CSV table of N, CA, C and O in Angstrom, one decimal:
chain,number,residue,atom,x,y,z
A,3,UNK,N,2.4,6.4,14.3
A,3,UNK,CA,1.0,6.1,14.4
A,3,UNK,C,0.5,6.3,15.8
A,3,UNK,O,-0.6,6.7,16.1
A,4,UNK,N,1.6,6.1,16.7
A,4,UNK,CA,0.7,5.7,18.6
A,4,UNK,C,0.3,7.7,18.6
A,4,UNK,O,-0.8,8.1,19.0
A,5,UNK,N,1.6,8.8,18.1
A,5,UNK,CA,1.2,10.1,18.2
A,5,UNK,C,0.2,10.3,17.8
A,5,UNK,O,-0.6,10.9,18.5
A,6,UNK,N,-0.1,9.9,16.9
A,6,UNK,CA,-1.5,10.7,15.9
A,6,UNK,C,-2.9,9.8,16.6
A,6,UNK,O,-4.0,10.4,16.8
A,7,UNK,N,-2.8,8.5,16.9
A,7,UNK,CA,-3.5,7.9,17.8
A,7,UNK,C,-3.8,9.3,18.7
A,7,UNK,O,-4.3,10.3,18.3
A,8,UNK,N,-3.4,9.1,19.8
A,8,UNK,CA,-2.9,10.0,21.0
A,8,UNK,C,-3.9,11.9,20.3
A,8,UNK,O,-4.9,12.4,20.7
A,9,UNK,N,-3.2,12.0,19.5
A,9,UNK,CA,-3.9,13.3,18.9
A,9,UNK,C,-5.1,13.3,18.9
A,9,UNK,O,-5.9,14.1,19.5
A,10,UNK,N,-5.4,12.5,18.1
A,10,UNK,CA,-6.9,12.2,17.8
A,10,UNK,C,-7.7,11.7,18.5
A,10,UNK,O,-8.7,11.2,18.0
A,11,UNK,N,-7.3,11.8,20.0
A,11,UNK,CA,-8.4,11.5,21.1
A,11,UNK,C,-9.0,9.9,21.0
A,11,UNK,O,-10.1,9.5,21.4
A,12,UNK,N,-7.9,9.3,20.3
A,12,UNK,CA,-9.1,7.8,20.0
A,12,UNK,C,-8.7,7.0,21.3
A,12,UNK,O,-9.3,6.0,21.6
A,13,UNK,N,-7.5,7.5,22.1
A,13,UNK,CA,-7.1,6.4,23.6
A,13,UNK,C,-8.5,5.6,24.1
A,13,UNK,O,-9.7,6.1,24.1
A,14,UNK,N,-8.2,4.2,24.4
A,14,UNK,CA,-9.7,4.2,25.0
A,14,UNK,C,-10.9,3.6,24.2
A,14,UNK,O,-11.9,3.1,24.8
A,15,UNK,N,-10.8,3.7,22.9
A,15,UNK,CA,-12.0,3.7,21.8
A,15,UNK,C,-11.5,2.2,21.2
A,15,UNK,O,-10.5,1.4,21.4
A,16,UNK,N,-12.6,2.2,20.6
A,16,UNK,CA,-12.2,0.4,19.4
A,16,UNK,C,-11.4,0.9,18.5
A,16,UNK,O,-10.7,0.0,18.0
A,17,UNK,N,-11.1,2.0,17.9
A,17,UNK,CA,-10.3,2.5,16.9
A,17,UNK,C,-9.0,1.8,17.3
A,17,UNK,O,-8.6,1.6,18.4
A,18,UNK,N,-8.3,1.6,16.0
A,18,UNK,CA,-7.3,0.5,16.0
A,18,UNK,C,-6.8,1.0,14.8
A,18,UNK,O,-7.4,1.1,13.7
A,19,UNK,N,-5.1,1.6,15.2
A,19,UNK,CA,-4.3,2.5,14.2
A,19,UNK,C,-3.1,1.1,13.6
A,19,UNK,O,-2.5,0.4,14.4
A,20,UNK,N,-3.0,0.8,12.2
A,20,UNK,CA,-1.8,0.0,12.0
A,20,UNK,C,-1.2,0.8,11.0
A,20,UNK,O,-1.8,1.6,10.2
A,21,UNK,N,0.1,0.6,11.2
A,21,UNK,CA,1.6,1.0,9.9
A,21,UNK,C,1.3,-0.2,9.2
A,21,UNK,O,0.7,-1.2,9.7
A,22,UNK,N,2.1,0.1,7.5
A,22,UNK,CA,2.4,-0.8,6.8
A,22,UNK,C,3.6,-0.3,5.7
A,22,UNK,O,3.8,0.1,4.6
A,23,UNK,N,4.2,-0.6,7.0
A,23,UNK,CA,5.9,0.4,6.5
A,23,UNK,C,6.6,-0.6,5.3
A,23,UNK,O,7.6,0.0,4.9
A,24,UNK,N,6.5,-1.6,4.9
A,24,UNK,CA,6.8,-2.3,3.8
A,24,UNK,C,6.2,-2.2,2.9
A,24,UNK,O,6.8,-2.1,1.8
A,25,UNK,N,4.8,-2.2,2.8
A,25,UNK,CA,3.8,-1.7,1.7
A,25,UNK,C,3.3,-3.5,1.7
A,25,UNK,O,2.4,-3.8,0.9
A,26,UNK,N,3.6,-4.1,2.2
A,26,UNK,CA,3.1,-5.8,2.0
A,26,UNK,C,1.5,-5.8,2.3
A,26,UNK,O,1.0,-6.7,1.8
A,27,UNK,N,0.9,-5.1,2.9
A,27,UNK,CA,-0.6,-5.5,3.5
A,27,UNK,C,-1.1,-4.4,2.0
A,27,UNK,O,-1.9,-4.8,1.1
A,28,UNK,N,-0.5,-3.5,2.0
A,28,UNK,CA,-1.2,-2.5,0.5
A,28,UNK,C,-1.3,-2.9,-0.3
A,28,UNK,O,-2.5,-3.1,-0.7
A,29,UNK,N,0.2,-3.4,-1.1
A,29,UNK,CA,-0.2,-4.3,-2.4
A,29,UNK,C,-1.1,-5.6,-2.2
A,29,UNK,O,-1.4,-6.1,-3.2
A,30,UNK,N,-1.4,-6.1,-1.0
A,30,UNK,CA,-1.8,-7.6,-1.3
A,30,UNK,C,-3.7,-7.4,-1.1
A,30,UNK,O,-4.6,-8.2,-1.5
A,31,UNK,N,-3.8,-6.0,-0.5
A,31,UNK,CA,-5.2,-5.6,-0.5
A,31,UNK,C,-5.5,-4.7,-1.8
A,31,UNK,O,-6.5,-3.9,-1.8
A,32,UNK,N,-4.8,-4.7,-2.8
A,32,UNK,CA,-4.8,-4.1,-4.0
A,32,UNK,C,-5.1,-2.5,-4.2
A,32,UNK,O,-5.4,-1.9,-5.2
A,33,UNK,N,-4.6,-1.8,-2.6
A,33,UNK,CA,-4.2,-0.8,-2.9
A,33,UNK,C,-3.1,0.4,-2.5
A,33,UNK,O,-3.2,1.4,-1.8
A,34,UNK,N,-2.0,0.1,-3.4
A,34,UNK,CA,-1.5,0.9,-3.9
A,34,UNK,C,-1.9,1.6,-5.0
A,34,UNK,O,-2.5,0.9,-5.8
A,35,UNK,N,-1.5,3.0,-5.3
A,35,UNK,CA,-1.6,3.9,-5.8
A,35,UNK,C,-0.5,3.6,-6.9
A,35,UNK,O,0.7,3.7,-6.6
A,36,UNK,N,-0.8,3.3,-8.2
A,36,UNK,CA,0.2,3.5,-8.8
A,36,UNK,C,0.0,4.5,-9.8
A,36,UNK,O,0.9,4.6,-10.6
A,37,UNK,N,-1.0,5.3,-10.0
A,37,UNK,CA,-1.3,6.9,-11.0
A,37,UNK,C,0.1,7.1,-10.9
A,37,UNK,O,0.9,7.1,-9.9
A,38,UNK,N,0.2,7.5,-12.2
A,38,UNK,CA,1.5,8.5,-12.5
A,38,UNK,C,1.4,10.0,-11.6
A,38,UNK,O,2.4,10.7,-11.6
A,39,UNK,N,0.3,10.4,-11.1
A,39,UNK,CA,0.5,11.5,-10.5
A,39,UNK,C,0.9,11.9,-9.2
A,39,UNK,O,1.8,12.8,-9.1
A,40,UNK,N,0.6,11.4,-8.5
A,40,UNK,CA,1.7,11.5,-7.2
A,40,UNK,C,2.6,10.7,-7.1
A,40,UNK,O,2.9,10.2,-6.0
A,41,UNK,N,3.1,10.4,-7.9
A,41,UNK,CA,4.7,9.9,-8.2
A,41,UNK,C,5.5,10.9,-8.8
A,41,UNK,O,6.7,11.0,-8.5
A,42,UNK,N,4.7,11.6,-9.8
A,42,UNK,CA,5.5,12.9,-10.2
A,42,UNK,C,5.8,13.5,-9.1
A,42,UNK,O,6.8,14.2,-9.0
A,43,UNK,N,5.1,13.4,-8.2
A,43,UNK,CA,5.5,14.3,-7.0
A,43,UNK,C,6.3,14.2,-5.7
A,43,UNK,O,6.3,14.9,-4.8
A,44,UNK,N,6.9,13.0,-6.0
A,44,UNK,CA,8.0,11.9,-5.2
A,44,UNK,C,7.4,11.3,-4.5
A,44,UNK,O,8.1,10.8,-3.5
A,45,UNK,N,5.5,10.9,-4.6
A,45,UNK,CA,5.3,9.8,-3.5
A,45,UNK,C,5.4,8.8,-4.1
A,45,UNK,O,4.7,8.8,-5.0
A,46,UNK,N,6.5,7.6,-3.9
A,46,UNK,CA,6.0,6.2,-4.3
A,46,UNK,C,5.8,5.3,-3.1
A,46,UNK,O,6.0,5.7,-1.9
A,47,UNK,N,5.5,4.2,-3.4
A,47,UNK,CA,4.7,3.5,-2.8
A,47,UNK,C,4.1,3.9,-2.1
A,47,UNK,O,4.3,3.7,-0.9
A,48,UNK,N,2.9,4.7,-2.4
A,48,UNK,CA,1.8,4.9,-1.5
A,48,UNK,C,0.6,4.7,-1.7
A,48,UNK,O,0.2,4.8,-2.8
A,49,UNK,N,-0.4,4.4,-0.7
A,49,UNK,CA,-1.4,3.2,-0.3
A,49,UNK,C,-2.4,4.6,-0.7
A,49,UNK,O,-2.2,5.8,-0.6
A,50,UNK,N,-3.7,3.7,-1.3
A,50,UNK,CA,-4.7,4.3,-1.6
A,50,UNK,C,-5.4,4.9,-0.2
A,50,UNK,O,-5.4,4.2,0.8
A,51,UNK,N,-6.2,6.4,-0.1
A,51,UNK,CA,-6.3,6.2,0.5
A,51,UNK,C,-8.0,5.5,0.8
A,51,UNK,O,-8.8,5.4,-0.1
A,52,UNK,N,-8.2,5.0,2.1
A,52,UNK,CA,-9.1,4.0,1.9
A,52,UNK,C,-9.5,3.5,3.6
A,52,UNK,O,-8.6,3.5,4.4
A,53,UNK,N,-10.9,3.0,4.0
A,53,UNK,CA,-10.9,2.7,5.4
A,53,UNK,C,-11.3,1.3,5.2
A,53,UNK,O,-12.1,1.0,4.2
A,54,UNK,N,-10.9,0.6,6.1
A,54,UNK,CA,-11.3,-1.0,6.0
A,54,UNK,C,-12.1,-1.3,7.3
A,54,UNK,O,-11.7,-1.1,8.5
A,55,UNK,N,-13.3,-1.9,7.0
A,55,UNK,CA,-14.3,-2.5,8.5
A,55,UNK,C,-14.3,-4.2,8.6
A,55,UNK,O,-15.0,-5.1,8.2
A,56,UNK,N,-13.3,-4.2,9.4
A,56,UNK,CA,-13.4,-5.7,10.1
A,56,UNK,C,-13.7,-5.9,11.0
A,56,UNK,O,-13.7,-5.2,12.0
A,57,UNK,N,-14.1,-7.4,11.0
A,57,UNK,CA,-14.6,-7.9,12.3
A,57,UNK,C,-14.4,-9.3,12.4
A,57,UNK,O,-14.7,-10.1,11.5
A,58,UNK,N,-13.8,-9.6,13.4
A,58,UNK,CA,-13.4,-11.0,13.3
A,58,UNK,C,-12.4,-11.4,12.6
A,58,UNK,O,-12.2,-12.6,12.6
A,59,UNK,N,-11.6,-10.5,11.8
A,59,UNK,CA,-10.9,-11.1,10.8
A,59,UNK,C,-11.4,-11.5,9.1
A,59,UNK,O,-10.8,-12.3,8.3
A,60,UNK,N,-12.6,-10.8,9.1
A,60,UNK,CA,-13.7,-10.7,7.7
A,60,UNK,C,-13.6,-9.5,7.2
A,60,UNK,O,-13.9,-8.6,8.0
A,61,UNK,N,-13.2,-9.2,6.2
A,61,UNK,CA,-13.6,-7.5,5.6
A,61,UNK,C,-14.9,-7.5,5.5
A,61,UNK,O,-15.5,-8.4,4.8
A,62,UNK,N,-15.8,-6.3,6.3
A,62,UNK,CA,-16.8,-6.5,6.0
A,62,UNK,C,-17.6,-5.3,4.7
A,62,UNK,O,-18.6,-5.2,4.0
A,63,UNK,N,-16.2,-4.5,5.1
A,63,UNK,CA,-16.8,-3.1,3.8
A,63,UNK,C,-15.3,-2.6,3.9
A,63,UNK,O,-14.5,-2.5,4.8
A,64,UNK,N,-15.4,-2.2,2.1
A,64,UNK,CA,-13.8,-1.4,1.9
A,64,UNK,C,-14.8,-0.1,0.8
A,64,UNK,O,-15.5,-0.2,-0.1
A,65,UNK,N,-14.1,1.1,1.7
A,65,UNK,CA,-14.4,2.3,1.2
A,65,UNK,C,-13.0,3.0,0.4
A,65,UNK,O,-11.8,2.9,0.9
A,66,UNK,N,-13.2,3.6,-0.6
A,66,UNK,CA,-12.0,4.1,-1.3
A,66,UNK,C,-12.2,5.4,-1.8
A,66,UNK,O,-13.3,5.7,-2.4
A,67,UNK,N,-11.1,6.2,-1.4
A,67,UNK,CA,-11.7,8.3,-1.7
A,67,UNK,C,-10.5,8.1,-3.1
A,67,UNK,O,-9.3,8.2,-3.1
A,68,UNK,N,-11.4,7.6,-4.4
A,68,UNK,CA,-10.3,7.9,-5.2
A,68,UNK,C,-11.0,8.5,-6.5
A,68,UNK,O,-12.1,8.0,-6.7
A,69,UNK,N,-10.7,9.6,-7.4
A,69,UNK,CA,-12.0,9.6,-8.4
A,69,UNK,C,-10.7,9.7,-10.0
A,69,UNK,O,-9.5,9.9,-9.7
A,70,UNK,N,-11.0,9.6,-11.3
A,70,UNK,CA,-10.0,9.8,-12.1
A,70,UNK,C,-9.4,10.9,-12.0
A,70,UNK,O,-8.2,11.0,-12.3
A,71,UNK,N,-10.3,12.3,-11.4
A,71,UNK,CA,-9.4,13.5,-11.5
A,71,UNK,C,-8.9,13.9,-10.4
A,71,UNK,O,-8.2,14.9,-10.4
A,72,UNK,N,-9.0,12.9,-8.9
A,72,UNK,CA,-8.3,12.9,-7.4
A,72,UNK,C,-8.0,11.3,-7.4
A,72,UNK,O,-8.6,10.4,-6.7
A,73,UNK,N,-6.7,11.0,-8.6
A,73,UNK,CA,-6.4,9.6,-7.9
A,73,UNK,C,-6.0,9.3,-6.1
A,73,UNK,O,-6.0,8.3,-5.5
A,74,UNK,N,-5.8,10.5,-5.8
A,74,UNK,CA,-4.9,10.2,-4.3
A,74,UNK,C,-6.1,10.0,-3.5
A,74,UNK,O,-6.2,9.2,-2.6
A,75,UNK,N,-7.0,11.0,-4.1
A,75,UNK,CA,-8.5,10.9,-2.9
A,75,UNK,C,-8.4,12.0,-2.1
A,75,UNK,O,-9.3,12.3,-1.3
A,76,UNK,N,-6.6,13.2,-2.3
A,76,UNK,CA,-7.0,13.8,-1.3
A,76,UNK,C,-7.9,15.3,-1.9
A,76,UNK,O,-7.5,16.3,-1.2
A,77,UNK,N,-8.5,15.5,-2.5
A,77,UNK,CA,-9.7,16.5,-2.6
A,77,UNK,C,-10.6,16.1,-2.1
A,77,UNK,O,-11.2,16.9,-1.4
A,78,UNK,N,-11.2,14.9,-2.2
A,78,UNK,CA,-12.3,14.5,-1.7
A,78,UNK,C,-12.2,13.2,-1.3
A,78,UNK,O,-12.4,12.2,-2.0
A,79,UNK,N,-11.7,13.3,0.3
A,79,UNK,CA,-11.9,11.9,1.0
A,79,UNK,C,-12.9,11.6,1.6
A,79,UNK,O,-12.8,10.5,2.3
A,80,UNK,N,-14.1,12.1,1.5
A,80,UNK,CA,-15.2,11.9,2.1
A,80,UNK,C,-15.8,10.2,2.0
A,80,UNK,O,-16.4,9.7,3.0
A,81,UNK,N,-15.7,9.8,1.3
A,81,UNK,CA,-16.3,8.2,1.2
A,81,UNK,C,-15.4,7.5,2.1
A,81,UNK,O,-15.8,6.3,2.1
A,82,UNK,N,-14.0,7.8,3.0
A,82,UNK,CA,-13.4,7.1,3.7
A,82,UNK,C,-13.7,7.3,4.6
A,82,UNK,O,-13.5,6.5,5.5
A,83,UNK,N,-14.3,8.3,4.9
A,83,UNK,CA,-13.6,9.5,6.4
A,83,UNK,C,-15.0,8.5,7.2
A,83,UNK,O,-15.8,7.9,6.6
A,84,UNK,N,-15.0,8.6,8.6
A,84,UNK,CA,-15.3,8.1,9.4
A,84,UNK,C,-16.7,8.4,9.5
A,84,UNK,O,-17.4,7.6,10.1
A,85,UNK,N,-17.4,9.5,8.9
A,85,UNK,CA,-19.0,9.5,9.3
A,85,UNK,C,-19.2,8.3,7.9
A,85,UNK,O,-19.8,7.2,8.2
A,86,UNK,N,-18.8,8.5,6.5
A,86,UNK,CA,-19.1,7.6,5.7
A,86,UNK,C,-19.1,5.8,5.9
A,86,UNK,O,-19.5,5.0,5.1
A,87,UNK,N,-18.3,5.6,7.1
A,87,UNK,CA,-18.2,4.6,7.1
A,87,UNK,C,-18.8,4.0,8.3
A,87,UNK,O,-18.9,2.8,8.5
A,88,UNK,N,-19.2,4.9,9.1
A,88,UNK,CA,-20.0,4.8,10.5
A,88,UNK,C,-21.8,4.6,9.2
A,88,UNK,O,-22.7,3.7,9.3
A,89,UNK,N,-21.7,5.4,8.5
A,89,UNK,CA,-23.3,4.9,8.0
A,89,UNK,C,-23.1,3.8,7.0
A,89,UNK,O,-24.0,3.0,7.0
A,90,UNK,N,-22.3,3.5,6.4
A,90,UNK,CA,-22.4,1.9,6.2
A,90,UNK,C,-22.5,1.3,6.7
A,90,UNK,O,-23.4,0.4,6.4
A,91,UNK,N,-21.7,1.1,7.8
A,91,UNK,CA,-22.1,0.3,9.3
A,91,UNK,C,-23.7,0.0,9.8
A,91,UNK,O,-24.2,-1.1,10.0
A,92,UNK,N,-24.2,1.3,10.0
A,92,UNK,CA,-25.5,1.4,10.3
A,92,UNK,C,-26.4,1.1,9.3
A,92,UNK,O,-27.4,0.6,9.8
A,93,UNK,N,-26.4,1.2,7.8
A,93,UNK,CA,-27.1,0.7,6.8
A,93,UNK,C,-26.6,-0.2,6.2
A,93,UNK,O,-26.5,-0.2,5.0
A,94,UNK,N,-26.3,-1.3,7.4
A,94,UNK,CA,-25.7,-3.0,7.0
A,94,UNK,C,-25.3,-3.0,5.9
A,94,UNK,O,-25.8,-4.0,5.3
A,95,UNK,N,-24.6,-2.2,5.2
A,95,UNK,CA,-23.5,-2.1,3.7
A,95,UNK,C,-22.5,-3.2,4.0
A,95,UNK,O,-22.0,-4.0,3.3
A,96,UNK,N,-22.2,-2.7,5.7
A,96,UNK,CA,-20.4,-3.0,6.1
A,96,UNK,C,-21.3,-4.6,6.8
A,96,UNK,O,-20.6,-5.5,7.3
């Protein structure tokens, strides 16, 4: 995580990278991924993909890129990715 931090130019920023190498914070935020489809494909245990806005220790908005025909989200992550959730932010959603 600290690499891809590092990559992604966020040094410095509020951006705040966490692992959840056990999968304990995924399942207890209800998401894992359990579609039969990317399991066919040897991923298991893997976390929806999804961005979370806290503050204070409040969820304030949970965005999720998942649709029936992209359970993973990855064709279209767009409702996670960072401008979608910078405008919920700004249109008090989050």
């Amino acid at each position: 995580m600290g690499a891809w931090f590092i990559n992604q130019k966020l040094e410095g920023s509020m951006m705040q990278m966490m692992g959840d190498p056990s999968g304990e914070f995924t399942r207890e935020c209800g998401m894992e991924l359990t579609h039969p489809g990317p399991q066919s494909k040897g991923l298991y245990s893997r976390c929806k993909r999804f961005a979370m806005h806290v503050v204070n220790c409040e969820v304030k908005y949970v965005a999720v890129s998942e649709t029936e025909d992209d359970p993973a989200g990855d064709d279209h992550p767009g409702s996670s990715c960072a401008e979608a959730i910078i405008e919920a932010i700004e249109n008090n959603l989050a």
